[in-house]
Short mmCIF file of C-alpha atoms in Angstrom, two decimals:
data_model
loop_
_atom_site.label_atom_id
_atom_site.label_comp_id
_atom_site.label_asym_id
_atom_site.label_seq_id
_atom_site.Cartn_x
_atom_site.Cartn_y
_atom_site.Cartn_z
CA ASP A 1 -195.92 146.14 -8.81
CA ALA A 2 -194.01 147.29 -5.76
CA LYS A 3 -190.25 147.11 -6.10
CA THR A 4 -188.09 144.37 -4.64
CA THR A 5 -184.36 144.32 -4.08
CA GLN A 6 -182.28 141.14 -4.17
CA PRO A 7 -178.55 140.48 -4.23
CA ASN A 8 -177.26 139.81 -7.73
CA SER A 9 -175.64 136.52 -6.82
CA MET A 10 -174.99 134.11 -3.97
CA GLU A 11 -172.96 130.97 -3.53
CA SER A 12 -173.64 127.92 -1.47
CA ASN A 13 -172.20 124.51 -0.88
CA GLU A 14 -174.13 121.39 -1.63
CA GLU A 15 -176.09 119.97 1.30
CA GLU A 16 -175.96 123.26 3.20
CA PRO A 17 -178.88 125.62 3.87
CA VAL A 18 -179.27 128.70 1.73
CA HIS A 19 -180.99 131.91 2.76
CA LEU A 20 -181.97 134.17 -0.13
CA PRO A 21 -183.01 137.66 1.03
CA CYS A 22 -185.48 140.04 -0.55
CA ASN A 23 -186.23 143.61 0.53
CA HIS A 24 -189.61 145.13 -0.27
CA SER A 25 -189.98 148.23 1.87
CA THR A 26 -192.92 149.63 -0.14
CA ILE A 27 -195.05 146.51 0.14
CA SER A 28 -198.76 147.18 0.52
CA GLY A 29 -201.19 145.37 2.74
CA THR A 30 -202.63 143.29 -0.09
CA ASP A 31 -199.32 142.32 -1.70
CA TYR A 32 -198.41 138.68 -1.64
CA ILE A 33 -194.72 137.74 -1.72
CA HIS A 34 -194.02 135.24 -4.47
CA TRP A 35 -190.85 133.40 -5.32
CA TYR A 36 -190.14 131.88 -8.67
CA ARG A 37 -186.94 130.37 -9.92
CA GLN A 38 -185.52 129.76 -13.37
CA LEU A 39 -183.20 126.88 -13.98
CA PRO A 40 -180.78 127.21 -16.90
CA SER A 41 -182.55 127.09 -20.27
CA GLN A 42 -185.93 126.44 -18.66
CA GLY A 43 -189.03 128.48 -18.00
CA PRO A 44 -189.55 130.03 -14.58
CA GLU A 45 -191.25 127.84 -12.01
CA TYR A 46 -193.21 128.58 -8.92
CA VAL A 47 -191.42 128.05 -5.60
CA ILE A 48 -193.55 129.47 -2.81
CA HIS A 49 -195.71 132.41 -1.81
CA GLY A 50 -197.01 133.99 1.36
CA LEU A 51 -198.74 137.01 2.85
CA THR A 52 -197.83 137.40 6.52
CA SER A 53 -197.04 134.06 8.14
CA ASN A 54 -194.06 131.91 7.38
CA VAL A 55 -194.77 129.22 4.83
CA ASN A 56 -193.32 125.81 4.15
CA ASN A 57 -193.65 123.47 1.22
CA ARG A 58 -191.68 120.59 -0.22
CA MET A 59 -189.36 122.92 -2.09
CA ALA A 60 -188.56 125.64 0.40
CA SER A 61 -189.59 127.80 3.32
CA LEU A 62 -190.53 131.44 3.24
CA ALA A 63 -189.77 133.57 6.29
CA ILE A 64 -191.54 136.92 6.32
CA ALA A 65 -190.46 139.74 8.61
CA GLU A 66 -193.02 140.98 11.07
CA ASP A 67 -193.21 144.37 9.31
CA ARG A 68 -193.32 142.56 5.92
CA LYS A 69 -190.64 144.82 4.52
CA SER A 70 -188.35 141.89 3.89
CA SER A 71 -188.52 138.15 3.43
CA THR A 72 -186.12 135.25 3.07
CA LEU A 73 -186.41 132.18 0.92
CA ILE A 74 -184.80 129.22 2.66
CA LEU A 75 -183.57 126.16 0.86
CA HIS A 76 -182.88 123.71 3.67
CA ARG A 77 -180.33 121.59 1.85
CA ALA A 78 -179.04 122.95 -1.40
CA THR A 79 -178.47 120.55 -4.23
CA LEU A 80 -176.72 121.12 -7.53
CA ARG A 81 -180.19 121.16 -9.12
CA ASP A 82 -181.06 124.26 -7.08
CA ALA A 83 -178.60 126.36 -9.08
CA ALA A 84 -180.92 128.89 -10.69
CA VAL A 85 -181.99 132.52 -10.76
CA TYR A 86 -184.45 133.19 -7.91
CA TYR A 87 -186.99 135.96 -8.35
CA CYS A 88 -188.85 137.64 -5.49
CA ILE A 89 -192.04 139.23 -6.85
CA LEU A 90 -194.78 141.14 -5.11
CA ARG A 91 -198.32 140.73 -6.43
CA ASP A 92 -201.46 142.38 -5.28
CA TYR A 93 -204.05 139.81 -4.32
CA TRP A 94 -206.44 140.97 -7.05
CA ASP A 95 -203.77 141.06 -9.76
CA THR A 96 -202.54 137.51 -9.35
CA GLY A 97 -203.84 135.39 -12.20
CA ARG A 98 -205.15 138.52 -13.95
CA ARG A 99 -201.95 140.27 -14.91
CA ALA A 100 -198.56 139.03 -16.05
CA LEU A 101 -195.76 138.44 -13.62
CA THR A 102 -193.06 141.09 -13.86
CA PHE A 103 -189.54 139.79 -13.43
CA GLY A 104 -186.95 142.13 -11.98
CA SER A 105 -183.33 141.27 -11.37
CA GLY A 106 -183.23 138.11 -9.33
CA THR A 107 -180.48 136.35 -7.44
CA ARG A 108 -178.31 133.94 -9.29
CA LEU A 109 -177.56 131.07 -6.91
CA GLN A 110 -174.50 128.96 -7.54
CA VAL A 111 -174.16 125.67 -5.71
CA GLN A 112 -170.73 124.17 -5.30
CA PRO A 113 -170.25 120.42 -4.94
CA ALA B 1 -199.89 116.56 -14.55
CA ALA B 2 -200.20 118.33 -17.87
CA GLY B 3 -197.89 121.25 -18.35
CA VAL B 4 -197.69 124.16 -20.75
CA ILE B 5 -196.57 122.88 -24.10
CA GLN B 6 -194.61 125.02 -26.52
CA SER B 7 -193.59 124.23 -30.04
CA PRO B 8 -191.19 124.16 -31.62
CA ARG B 9 -188.43 123.86 -29.03
CA HIS B 10 -185.87 125.30 -31.38
CA LEU B 11 -186.26 127.43 -34.47
CA ILE B 12 -183.70 128.92 -36.83
CA LYS B 13 -184.80 131.63 -39.22
CA GLU B 14 -183.09 134.09 -41.49
CA LYS B 15 -183.42 137.86 -41.25
CA ARG B 16 -186.66 139.23 -42.68
CA GLU B 17 -188.36 135.85 -42.46
CA THR B 18 -191.44 135.11 -40.39
CA ALA B 19 -191.88 132.72 -37.47
CA THR B 20 -194.84 131.30 -35.63
CA LEU B 21 -194.57 129.99 -32.11
CA LYS B 22 -197.28 127.92 -30.51
CA CYS B 23 -198.40 127.53 -26.94
CA TYR B 24 -200.83 125.03 -25.45
CA PRO B 25 -201.86 126.08 -21.94
CA ILE B 26 -202.74 123.85 -19.03
CA PRO B 27 -206.32 122.58 -19.46
CA ARG B 28 -208.91 124.92 -17.92
CA HIS B 29 -206.41 127.77 -17.69
CA ASP B 30 -208.05 130.76 -19.31
CA THR B 31 -205.12 133.19 -19.56
CA VAL B 32 -202.00 132.95 -21.65
CA TYR B 33 -198.89 135.14 -21.41
CA TRP B 34 -195.93 135.50 -23.75
CA TYR B 35 -192.47 136.47 -22.62
CA GLN B 36 -189.20 137.18 -24.40
CA GLN B 37 -185.85 136.50 -22.74
CA GLY B 38 -182.73 137.68 -24.47
CA PRO B 39 -179.27 136.30 -23.62
CA GLY B 40 -178.37 137.18 -20.03
CA GLN B 41 -181.65 139.09 -19.59
CA ASP B 42 -184.67 138.59 -17.38
CA PRO B 43 -187.94 137.51 -18.98
CA GLN B 44 -189.81 140.49 -20.47
CA PHE B 45 -193.57 140.38 -20.79
CA LEU B 46 -194.89 140.77 -24.34
CA ILE B 47 -198.64 140.23 -24.38
CA SER B 48 -201.40 138.25 -22.71
CA PHE B 49 -204.84 136.92 -23.58
CA TYR B 50 -207.86 136.15 -21.44
CA GLU B 51 -210.73 134.16 -22.92
CA LYS B 52 -209.39 134.73 -26.43
CA MET B 53 -209.24 138.50 -26.06
CA GLN B 54 -206.07 140.52 -25.65
CA SER B 55 -205.74 141.34 -22.00
CA ASP B 56 -202.48 143.19 -21.40
CA LYS B 57 -199.74 144.43 -23.66
CA GLY B 58 -196.09 144.74 -22.72
CA SER B 59 -193.06 145.49 -24.77
CA ILE B 60 -194.20 143.68 -27.89
CA PRO B 61 -192.80 145.06 -31.15
CA ASP B 62 -195.26 146.07 -33.84
CA ARG B 63 -193.77 143.35 -36.06
CA PHE B 64 -195.15 140.76 -33.64
CA SER B 65 -198.74 139.73 -33.22
CA ALA B 66 -200.48 137.08 -31.24
CA GLN B 67 -203.86 135.51 -30.80
CA GLN B 68 -205.65 132.95 -28.69
CA PHE B 69 -207.90 130.41 -30.36
CA SER B 70 -211.16 128.78 -29.34
CA ASP B 71 -209.27 125.81 -27.85
CA TYR B 72 -207.24 128.32 -25.78
CA HIS B 73 -203.98 127.64 -27.50
CA SER B 74 -202.07 130.72 -28.53
CA GLU B 75 -199.71 131.63 -31.35
CA LEU B 76 -197.09 134.33 -31.50
CA ASN B 77 -196.44 135.52 -35.04
CA MET B 78 -193.20 137.33 -35.72
CA SER B 79 -192.48 139.01 -39.03
CA SER B 80 -189.52 140.79 -40.56
CA LEU B 81 -187.25 139.01 -38.13
CA GLU B 82 -184.15 140.82 -36.94
CA LEU B 83 -181.00 139.49 -35.38
CA GLY B 84 -182.06 141.04 -32.08
CA ASP B 85 -185.15 138.85 -32.01
CA SER B 86 -182.95 135.90 -31.16
CA ALA B 87 -184.13 134.88 -27.70
CA LEU B 88 -185.99 132.36 -25.64
CA TYR B 89 -189.75 132.84 -25.91
CA PHE B 90 -191.79 131.56 -23.01
CA CYS B 91 -195.45 131.04 -22.73
CA ALA B 92 -197.23 130.83 -19.40
CA SER B 93 -200.81 130.11 -18.47
CA SER B 94 -202.93 130.80 -15.43
CA LEU B 95 -206.42 130.66 -14.11
CA ARG B 96 -207.84 134.13 -13.67
CA SER B 97 -208.41 133.81 -9.96
CA PRO B 98 -207.11 136.28 -7.41
CA GLY B 99 -204.54 135.22 -4.87
CA GLN B 100 -203.37 132.21 -6.81
CA GLY B 101 -199.66 132.70 -6.30
CA HIS B 102 -198.78 129.33 -7.73
CA GLY B 103 -201.11 129.79 -10.65
CA TYR B 104 -198.57 130.81 -13.25
CA THR B 105 -197.12 127.84 -15.09
CA PHE B 106 -194.46 128.35 -17.68
CA GLY B 107 -193.56 126.24 -20.68
CA SER B 108 -190.03 125.19 -21.50
CA GLY B 109 -189.76 127.84 -24.14
CA THR B 110 -188.89 128.14 -27.82
CA ARG B 111 -185.35 129.13 -28.62
CA LEU B 112 -185.41 131.34 -31.71
CA THR B 113 -182.18 132.01 -33.52
CA VAL B 114 -182.19 134.56 -36.31
CA VAL B 115 -179.23 134.34 -38.67
#
């Protein structure tokens, strides 16, 4: 899997937006950008994924740079429950569902009340 | 919706004992993955199964083995346990379809403590 780079940690205040960056300068044309998060003492959970266009779902938004070398996960209003480690993972289209996810070092998000 | 079920949730074993962890994937998911997460570490892939056959192998110690049964549930068998095996063990399942970014569903994990 192509390498991604994320900040080790970030802090946010409750009710404020959070922008979690991810750099992936070696992304290939068939790599999807996936975001998973892991709440304390729980298994990772899917957040969002995209290829080229920005994506929105009930949990978050994914903004993808035009050159696809970086992306940003946006939590529109952080809650205490959003405190977790967020992982940005690149997966080739044909590998998804066929090979295991590889977790690198994600971003630990702390949310202050 | 049904999720990935893991049992037991907690397990305490002594050194040199054996342990068996169980995983029940989401119905119709055909691939199961096992991960190990030590304290303060990121999840590390151990092994996966597709249609009851070993699919990929990660950093699984030789003391560990796993299999997937006809009902698609999987078991991770760990022998000669060491203190360093204390960790959270996650199971995930997916449907072997390309492009399914949301297709990996993880269980809540089994916390193994070796004393």
